[in-house]
PDB file of N, CA, C and O in Angstrom:
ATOM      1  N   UNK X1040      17.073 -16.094 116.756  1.00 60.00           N
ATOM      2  CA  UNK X1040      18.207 -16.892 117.142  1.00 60.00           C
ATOM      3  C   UNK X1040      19.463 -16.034 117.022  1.00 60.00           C
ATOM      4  O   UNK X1040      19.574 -15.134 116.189  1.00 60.00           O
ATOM      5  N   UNK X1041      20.232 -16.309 117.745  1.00 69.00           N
ATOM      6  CA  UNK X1041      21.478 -15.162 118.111  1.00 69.00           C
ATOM      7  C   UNK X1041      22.619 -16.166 117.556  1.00 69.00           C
ATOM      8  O   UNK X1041      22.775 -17.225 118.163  1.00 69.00           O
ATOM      9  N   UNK X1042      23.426 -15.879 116.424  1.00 71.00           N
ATOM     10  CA  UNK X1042      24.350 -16.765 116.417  1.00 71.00           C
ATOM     11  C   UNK X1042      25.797 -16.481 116.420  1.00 71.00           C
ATOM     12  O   UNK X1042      26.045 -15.449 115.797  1.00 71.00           O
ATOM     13  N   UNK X1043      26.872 -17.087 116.939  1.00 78.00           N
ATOM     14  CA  UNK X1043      28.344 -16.027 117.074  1.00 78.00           C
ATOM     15  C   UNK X1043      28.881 -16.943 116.011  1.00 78.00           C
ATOM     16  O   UNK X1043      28.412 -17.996 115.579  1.00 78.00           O
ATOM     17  N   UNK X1044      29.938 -16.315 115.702  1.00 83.00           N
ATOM     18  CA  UNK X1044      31.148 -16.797 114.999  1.00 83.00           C
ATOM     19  C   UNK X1044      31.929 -16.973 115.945  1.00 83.00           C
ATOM     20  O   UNK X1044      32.022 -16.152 116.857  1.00 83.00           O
ATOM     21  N   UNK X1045      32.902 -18.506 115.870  1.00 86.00           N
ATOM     22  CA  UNK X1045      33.669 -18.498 116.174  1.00 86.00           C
ATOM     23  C   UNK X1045      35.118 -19.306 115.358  1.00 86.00           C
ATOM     24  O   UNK X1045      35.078 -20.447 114.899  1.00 86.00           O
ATOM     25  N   UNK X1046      36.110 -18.564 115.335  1.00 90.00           N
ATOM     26  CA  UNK X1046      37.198 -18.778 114.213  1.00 90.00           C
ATOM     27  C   UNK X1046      37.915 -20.443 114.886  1.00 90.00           C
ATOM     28  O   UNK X1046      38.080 -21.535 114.343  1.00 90.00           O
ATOM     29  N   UNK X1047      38.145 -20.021 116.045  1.00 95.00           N
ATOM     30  CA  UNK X1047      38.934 -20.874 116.367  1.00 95.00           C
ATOM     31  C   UNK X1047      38.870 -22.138 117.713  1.00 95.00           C
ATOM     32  O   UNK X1047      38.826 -21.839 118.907  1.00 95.00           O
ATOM     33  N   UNK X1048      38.878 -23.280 117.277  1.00 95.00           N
ATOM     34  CA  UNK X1048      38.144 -24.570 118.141  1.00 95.00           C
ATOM     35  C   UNK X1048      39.571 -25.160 118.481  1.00 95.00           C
ATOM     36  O   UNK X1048      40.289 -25.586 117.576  1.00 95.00           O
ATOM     37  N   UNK X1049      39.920 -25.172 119.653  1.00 95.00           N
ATOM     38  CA  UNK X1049      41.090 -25.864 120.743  1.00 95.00           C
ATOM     39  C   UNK X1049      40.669 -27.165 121.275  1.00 95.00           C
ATOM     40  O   UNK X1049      39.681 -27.149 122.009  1.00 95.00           O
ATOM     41  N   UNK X1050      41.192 -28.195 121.058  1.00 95.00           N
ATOM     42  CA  UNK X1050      40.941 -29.458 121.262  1.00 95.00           C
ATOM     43  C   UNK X1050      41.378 -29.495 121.904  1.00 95.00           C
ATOM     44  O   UNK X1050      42.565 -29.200 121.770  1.00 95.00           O
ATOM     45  N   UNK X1051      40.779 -29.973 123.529  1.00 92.00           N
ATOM     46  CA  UNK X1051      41.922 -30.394 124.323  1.00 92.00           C
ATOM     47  C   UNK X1051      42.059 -29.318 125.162  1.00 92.00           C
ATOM     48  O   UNK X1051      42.369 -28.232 124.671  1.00 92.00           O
ATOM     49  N   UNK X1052      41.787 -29.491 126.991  1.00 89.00           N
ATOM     50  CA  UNK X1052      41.887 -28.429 127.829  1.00 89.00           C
ATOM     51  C   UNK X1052      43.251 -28.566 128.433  1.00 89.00           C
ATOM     52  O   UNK X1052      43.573 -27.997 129.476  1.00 89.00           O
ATOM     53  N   UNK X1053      43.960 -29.268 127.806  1.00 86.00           N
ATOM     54  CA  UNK X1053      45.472 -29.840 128.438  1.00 86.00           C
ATOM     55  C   UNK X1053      45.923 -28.403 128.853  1.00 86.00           C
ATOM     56  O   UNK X1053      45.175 -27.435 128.716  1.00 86.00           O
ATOM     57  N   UNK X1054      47.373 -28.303 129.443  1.00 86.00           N
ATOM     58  CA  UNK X1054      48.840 -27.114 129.458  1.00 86.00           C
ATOM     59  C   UNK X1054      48.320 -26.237 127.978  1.00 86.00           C
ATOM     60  O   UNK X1054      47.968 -25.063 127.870  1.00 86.00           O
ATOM     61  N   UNK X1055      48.427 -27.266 126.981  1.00 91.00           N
ATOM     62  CA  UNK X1055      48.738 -26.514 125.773  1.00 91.00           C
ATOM     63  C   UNK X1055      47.640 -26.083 125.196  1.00 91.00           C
ATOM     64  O   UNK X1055      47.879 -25.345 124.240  1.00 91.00           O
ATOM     65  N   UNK X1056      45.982 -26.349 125.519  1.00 92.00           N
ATOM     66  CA  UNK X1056      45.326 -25.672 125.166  1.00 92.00           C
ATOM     67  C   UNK X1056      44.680 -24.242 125.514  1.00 92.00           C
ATOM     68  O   UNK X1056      44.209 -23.236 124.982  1.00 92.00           O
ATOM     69  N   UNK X1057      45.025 -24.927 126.990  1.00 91.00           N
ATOM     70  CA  UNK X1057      44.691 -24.079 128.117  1.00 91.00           C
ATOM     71  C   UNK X1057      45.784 -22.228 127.855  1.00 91.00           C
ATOM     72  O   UNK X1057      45.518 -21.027 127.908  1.00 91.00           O
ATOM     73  N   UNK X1058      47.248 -23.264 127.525  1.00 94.00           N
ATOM     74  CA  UNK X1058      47.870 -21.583 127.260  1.00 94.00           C
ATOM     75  C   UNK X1058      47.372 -20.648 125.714  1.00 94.00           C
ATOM     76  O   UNK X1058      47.376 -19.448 125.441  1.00 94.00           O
ATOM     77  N   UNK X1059      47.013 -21.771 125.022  1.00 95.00           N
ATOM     78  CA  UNK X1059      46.289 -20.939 123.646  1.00 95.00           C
ATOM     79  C   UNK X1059      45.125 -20.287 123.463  1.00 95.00           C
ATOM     80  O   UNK X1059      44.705 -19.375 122.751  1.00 95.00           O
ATOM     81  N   UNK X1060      44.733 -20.983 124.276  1.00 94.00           N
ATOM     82  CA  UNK X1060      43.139 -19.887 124.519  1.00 94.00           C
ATOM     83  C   UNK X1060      43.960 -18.810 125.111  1.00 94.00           C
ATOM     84  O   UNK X1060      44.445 -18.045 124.277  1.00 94.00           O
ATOM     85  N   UNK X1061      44.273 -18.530 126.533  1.00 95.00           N
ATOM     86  CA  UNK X1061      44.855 -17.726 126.622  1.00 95.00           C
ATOM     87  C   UNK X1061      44.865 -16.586 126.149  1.00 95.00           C
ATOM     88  O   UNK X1061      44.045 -15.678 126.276  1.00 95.00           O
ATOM     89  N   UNK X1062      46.125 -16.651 125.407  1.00 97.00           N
ATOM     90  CA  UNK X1062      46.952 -15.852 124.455  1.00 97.00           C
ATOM     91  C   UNK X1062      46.299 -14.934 123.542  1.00 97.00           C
ATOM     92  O   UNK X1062      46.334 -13.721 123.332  1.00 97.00           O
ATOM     93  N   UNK X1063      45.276 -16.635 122.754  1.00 96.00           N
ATOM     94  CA  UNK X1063      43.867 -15.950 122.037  1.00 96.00           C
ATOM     95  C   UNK X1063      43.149 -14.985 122.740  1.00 96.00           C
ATOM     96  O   UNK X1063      43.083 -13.775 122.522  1.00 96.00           O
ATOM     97  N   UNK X1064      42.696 -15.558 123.484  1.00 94.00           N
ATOM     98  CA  UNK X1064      41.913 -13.967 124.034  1.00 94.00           C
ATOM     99  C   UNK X1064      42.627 -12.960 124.686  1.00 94.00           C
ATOM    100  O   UNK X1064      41.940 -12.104 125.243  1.00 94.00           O
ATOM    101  N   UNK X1065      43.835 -12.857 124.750  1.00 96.00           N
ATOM    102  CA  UNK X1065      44.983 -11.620 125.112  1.00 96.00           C
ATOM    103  C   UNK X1065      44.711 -10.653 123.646  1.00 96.00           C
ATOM    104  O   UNK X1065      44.850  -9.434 123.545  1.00 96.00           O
ATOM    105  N   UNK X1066      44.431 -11.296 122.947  1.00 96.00           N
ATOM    106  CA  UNK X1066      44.769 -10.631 121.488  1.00 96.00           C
ATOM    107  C   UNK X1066      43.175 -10.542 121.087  1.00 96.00           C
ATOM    108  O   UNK X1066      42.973 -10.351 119.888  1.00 96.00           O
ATOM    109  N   UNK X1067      41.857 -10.671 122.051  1.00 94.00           N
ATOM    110  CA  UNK X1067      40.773 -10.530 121.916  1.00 94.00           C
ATOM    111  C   UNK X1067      40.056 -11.170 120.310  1.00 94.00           C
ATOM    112  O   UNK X1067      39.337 -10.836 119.369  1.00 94.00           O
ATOM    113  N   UNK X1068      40.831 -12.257 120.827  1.00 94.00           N
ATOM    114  CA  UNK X1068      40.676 -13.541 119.373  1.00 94.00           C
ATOM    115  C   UNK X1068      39.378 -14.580 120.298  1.00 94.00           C
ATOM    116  O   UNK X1068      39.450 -15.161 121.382  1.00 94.00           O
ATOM    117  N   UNK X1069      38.427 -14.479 119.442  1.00 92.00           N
ATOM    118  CA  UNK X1069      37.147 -15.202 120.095  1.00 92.00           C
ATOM    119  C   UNK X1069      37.714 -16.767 119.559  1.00 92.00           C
ATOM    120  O   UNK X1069      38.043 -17.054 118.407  1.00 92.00           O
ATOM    121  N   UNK X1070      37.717 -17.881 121.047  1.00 93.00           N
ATOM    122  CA  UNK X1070      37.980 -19.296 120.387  1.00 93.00           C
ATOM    123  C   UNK X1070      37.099 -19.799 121.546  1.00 93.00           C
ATOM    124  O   UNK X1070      36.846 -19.089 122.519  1.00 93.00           O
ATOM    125  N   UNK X1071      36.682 -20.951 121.410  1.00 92.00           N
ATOM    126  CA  UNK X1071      36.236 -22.169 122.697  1.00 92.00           C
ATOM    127  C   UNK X1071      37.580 -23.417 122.825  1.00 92.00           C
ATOM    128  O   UNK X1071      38.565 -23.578 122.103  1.00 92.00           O
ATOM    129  N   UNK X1072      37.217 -24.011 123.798  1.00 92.00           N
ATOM    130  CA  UNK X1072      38.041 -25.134 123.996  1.00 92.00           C
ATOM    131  C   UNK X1072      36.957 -26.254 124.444  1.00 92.00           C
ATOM    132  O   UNK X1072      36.103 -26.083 125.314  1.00 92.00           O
ATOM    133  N   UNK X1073      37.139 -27.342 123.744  1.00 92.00           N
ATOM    134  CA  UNK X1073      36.521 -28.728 124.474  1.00 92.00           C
ATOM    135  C   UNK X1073      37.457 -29.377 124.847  1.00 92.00           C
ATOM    136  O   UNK X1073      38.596 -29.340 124.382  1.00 92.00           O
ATOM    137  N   UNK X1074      37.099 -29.969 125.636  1.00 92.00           N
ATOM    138  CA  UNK X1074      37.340 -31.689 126.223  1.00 92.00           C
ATOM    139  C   UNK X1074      36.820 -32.371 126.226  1.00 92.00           C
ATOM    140  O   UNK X1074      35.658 -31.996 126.069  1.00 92.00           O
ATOM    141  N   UNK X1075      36.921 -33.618 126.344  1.00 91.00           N
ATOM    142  CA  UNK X1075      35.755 -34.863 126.655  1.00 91.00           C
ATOM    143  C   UNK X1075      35.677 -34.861 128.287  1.00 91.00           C
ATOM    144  O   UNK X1075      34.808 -35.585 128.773  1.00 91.00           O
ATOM    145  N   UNK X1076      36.376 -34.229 129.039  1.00 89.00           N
ATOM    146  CA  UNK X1076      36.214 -34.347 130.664  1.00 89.00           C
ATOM    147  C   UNK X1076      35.143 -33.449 130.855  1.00 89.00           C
ATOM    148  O   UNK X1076      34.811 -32.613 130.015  1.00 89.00           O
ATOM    149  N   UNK X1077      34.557 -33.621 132.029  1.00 86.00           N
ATOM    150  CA  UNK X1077      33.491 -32.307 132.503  1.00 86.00           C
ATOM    151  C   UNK X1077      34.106 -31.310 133.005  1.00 86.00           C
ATOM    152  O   UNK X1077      33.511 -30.233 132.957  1.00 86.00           O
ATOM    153  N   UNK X1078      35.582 -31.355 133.685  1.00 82.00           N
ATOM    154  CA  UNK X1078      36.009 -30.004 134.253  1.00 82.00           C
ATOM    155  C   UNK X1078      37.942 -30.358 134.231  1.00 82.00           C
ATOM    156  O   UNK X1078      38.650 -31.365 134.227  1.00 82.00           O
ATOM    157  N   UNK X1079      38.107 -29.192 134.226  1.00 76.00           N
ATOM    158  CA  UNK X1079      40.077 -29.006 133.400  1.00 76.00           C
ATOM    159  C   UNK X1079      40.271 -30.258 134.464  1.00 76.00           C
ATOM    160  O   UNK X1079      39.476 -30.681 135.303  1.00 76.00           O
ATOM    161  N   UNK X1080      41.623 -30.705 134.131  1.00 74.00           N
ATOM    162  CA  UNK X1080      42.466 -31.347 134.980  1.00 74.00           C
ATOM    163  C   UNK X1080      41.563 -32.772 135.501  1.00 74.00           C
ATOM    164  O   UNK X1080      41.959 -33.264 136.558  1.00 74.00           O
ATOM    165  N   UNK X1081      40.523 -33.367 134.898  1.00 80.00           N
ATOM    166  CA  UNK X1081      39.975 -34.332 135.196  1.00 80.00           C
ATOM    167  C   UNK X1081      40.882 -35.634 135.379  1.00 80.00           C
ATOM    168  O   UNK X1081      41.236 -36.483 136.197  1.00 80.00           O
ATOM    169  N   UNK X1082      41.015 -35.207 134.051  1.00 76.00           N
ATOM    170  CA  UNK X1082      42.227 -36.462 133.611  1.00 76.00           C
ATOM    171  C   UNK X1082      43.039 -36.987 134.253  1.00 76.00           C
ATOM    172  O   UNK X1082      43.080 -38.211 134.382  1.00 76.00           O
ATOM    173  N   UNK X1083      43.971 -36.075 134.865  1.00 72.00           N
ATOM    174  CA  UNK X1083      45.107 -36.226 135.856  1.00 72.00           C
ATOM    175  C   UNK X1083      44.207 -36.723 137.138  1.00 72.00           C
ATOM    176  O   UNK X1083      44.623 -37.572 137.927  1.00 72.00           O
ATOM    177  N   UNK X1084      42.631 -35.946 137.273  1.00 74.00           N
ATOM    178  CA  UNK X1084      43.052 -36.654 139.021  1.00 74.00           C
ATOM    179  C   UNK X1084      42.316 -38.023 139.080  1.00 74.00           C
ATOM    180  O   UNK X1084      42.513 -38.589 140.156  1.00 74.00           O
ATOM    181  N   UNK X1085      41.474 -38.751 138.164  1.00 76.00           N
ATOM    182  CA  UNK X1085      41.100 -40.337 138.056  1.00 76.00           C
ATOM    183  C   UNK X1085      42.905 -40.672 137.902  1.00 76.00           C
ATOM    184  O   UNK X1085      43.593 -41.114 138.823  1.00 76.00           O
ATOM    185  N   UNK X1086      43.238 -40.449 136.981  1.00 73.00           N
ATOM    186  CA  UNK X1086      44.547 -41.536 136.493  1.00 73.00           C
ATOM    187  C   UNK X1086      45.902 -41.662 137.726  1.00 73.00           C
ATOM    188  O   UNK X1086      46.439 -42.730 138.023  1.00 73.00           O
ATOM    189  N   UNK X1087      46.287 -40.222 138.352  1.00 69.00           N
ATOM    190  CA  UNK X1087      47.511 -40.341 138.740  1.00 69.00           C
ATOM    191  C   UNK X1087      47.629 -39.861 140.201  1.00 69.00           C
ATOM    192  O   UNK X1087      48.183 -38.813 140.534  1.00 69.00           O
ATOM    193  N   UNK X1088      46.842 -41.052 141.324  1.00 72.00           N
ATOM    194  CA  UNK X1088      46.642 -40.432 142.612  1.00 72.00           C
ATOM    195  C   UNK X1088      47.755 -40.521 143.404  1.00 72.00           C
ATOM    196  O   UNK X1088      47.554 -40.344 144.605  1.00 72.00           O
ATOM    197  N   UNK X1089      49.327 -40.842 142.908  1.00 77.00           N
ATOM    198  CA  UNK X1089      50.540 -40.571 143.622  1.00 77.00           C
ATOM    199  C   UNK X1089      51.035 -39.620 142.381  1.00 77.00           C
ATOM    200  O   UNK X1089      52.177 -40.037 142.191  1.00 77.00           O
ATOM    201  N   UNK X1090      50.873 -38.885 141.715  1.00 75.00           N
ATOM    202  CA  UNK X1090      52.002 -37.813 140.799  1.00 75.00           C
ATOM    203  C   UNK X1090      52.154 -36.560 141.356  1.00 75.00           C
ATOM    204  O   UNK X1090      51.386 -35.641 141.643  1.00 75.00           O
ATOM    205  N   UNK X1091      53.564 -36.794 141.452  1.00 78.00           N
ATOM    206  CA  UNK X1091      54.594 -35.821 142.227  1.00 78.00           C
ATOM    207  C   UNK X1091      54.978 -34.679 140.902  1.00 78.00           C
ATOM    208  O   UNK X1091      55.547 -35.273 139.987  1.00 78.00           O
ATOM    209  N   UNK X1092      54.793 -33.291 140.653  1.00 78.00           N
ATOM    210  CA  UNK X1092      55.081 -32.925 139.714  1.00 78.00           C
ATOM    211  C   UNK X1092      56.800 -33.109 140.490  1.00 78.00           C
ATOM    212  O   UNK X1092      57.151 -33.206 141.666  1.00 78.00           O
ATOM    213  N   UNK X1093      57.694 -33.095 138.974  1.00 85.00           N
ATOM    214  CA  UNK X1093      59.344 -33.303 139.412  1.00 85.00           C
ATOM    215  C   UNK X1093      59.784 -31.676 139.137  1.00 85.00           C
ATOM    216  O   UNK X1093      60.973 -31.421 139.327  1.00 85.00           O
ATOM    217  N   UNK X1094      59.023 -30.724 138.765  1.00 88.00           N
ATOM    218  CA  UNK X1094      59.802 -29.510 138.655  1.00 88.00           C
ATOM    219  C   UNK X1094      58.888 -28.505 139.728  1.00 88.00           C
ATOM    220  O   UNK X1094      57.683 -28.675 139.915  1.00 88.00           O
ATOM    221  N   UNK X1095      59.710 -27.424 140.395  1.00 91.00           N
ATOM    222  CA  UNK X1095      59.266 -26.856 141.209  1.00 91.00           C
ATOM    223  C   UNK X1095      57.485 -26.187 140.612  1.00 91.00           C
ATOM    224  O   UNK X1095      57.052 -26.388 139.477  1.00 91.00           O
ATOM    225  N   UNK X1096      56.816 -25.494 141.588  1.00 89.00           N
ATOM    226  CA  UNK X1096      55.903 -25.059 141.727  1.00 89.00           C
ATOM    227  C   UNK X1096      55.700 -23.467 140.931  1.00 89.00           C
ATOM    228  O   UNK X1096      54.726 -23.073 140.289  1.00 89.00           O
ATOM    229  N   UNK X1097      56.987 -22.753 141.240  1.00 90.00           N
ATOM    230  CA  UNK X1097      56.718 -21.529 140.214  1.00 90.00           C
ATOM    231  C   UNK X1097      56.614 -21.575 138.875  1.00 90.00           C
ATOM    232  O   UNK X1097      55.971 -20.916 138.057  1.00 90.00           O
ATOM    233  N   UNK X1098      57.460 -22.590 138.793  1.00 89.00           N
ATOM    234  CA  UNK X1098      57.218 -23.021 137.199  1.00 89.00           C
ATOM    235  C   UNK X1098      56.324 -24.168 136.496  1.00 89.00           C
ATOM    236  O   UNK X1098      56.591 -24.789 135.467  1.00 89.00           O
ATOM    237  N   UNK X1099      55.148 -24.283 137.358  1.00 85.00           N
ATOM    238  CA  UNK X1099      54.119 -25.368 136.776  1.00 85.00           C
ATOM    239  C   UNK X1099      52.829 -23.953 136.501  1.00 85.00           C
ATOM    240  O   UNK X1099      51.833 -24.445 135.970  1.00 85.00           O
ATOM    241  N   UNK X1100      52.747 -23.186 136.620  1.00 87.00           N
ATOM    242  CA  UNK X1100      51.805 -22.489 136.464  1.00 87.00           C
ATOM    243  C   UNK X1100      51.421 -22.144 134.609  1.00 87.00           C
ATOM    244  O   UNK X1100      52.259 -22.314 133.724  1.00 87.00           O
ATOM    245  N   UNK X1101      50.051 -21.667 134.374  1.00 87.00           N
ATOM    246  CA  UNK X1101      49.939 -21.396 133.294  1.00 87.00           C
ATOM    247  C   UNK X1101      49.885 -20.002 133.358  1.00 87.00           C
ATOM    248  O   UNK X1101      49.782 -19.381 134.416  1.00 87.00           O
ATOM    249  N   UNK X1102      49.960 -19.431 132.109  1.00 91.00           N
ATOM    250  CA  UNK X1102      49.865 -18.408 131.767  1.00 91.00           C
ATOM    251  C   UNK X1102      48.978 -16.863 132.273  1.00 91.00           C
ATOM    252  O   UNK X1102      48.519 -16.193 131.348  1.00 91.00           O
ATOM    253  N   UNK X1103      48.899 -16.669 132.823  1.00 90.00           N
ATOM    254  CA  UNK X1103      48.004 -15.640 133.486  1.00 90.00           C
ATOM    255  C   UNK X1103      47.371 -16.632 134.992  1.00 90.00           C
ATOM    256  O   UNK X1103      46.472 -16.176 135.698  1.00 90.00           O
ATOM    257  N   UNK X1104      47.693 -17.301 135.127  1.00 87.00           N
ATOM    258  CA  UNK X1104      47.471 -18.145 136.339  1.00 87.00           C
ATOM    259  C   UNK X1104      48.696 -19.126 137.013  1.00 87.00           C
ATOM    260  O   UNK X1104      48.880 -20.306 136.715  1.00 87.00           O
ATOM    261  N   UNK X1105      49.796 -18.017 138.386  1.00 89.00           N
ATOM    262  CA  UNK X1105      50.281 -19.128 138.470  1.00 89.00           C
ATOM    263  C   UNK X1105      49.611 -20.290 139.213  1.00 89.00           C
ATOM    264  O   UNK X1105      48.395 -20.480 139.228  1.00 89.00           O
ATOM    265  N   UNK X1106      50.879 -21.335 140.060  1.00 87.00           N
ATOM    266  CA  UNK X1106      50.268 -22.185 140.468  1.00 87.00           C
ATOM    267  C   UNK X1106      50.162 -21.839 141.939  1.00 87.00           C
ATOM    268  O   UNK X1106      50.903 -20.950 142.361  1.00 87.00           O
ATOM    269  N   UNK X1107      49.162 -22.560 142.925  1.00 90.00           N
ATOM    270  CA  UNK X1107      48.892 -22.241 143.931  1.00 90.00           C
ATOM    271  C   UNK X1107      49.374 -23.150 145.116  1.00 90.00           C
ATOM    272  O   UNK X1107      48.743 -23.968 145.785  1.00 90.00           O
ATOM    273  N   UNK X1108      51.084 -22.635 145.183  1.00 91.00           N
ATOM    274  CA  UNK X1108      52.050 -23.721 146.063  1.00 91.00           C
ATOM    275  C   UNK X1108      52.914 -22.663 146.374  1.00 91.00           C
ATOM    276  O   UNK X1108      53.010 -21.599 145.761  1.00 91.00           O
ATOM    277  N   UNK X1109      53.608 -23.066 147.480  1.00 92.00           N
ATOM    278  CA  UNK X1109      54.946 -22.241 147.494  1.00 92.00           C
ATOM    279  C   UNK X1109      55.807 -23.006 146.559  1.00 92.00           C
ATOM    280  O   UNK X1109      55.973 -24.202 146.322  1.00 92.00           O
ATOM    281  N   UNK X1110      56.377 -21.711 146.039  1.00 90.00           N
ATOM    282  CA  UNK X1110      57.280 -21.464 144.567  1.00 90.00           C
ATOM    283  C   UNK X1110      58.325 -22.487 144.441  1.00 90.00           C
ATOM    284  O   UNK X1110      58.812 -22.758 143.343  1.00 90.00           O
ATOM    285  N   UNK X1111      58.770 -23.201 145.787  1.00 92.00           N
ATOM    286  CA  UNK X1111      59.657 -23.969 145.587  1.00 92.00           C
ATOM    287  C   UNK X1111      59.216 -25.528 146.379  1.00 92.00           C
ATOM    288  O   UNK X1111      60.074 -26.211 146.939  1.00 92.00           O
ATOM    289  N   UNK X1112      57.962 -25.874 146.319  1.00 90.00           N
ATOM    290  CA  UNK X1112      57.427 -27.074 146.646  1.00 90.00           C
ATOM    291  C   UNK X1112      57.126 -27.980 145.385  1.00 90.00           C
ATOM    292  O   UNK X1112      57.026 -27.357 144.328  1.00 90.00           O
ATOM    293  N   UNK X1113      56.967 -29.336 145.329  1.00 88.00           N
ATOM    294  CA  UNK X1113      56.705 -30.083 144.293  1.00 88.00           C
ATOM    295  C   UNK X1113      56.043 -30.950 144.723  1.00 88.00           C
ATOM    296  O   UNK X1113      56.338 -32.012 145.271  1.00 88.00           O
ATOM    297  N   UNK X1114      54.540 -30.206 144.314  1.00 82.00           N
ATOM    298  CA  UNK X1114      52.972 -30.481 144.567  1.00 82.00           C
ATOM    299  C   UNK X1114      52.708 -31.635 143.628  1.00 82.00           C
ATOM    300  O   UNK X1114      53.023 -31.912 142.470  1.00 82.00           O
ATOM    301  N   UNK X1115      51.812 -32.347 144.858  1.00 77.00           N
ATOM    302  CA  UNK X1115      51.263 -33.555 144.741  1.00 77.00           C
ATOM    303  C   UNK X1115      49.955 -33.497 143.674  1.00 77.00           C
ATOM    304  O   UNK X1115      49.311 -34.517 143.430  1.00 77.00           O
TER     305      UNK X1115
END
């Protein structure tokens, strides 16, 4: 049986987990992330089938991934 260590468990695939893993593994820090959804961004697309983000598009992106809009659209 092969077993890893892992230090650090991220609750939550939200913005804010999503940028901590990240970071973590920028700094080659071994972590996982759960959710209770089967895949990122679940959440948002059952709950909110009119949400307009209100701030432009260059700045909704995460961290090593921006977002995939022109920079000054405010994606549905």
């Amino acid at each position: 049986m092969n077993i890893e260590q892992i230090d650090t468990v991220i609750v939550g695939a939200g913005q804010a987990g999503l940028a901590t893993a990240y970071h973590l593994r920028k700094h080659e820090q071994p972590c996982v992330v759960i959710d209770a959804n089967h895949r990122i961004g679940d959440n948002w697309r059952r709950q909110w089938d009119s949400l307009r983000l209100y701030s432009p598009a260059r700045y909704d992106g995460l961290p090593g991934m921006p977002f995939p809009a022109d920079g000054w659209s405010f994606p549905g």
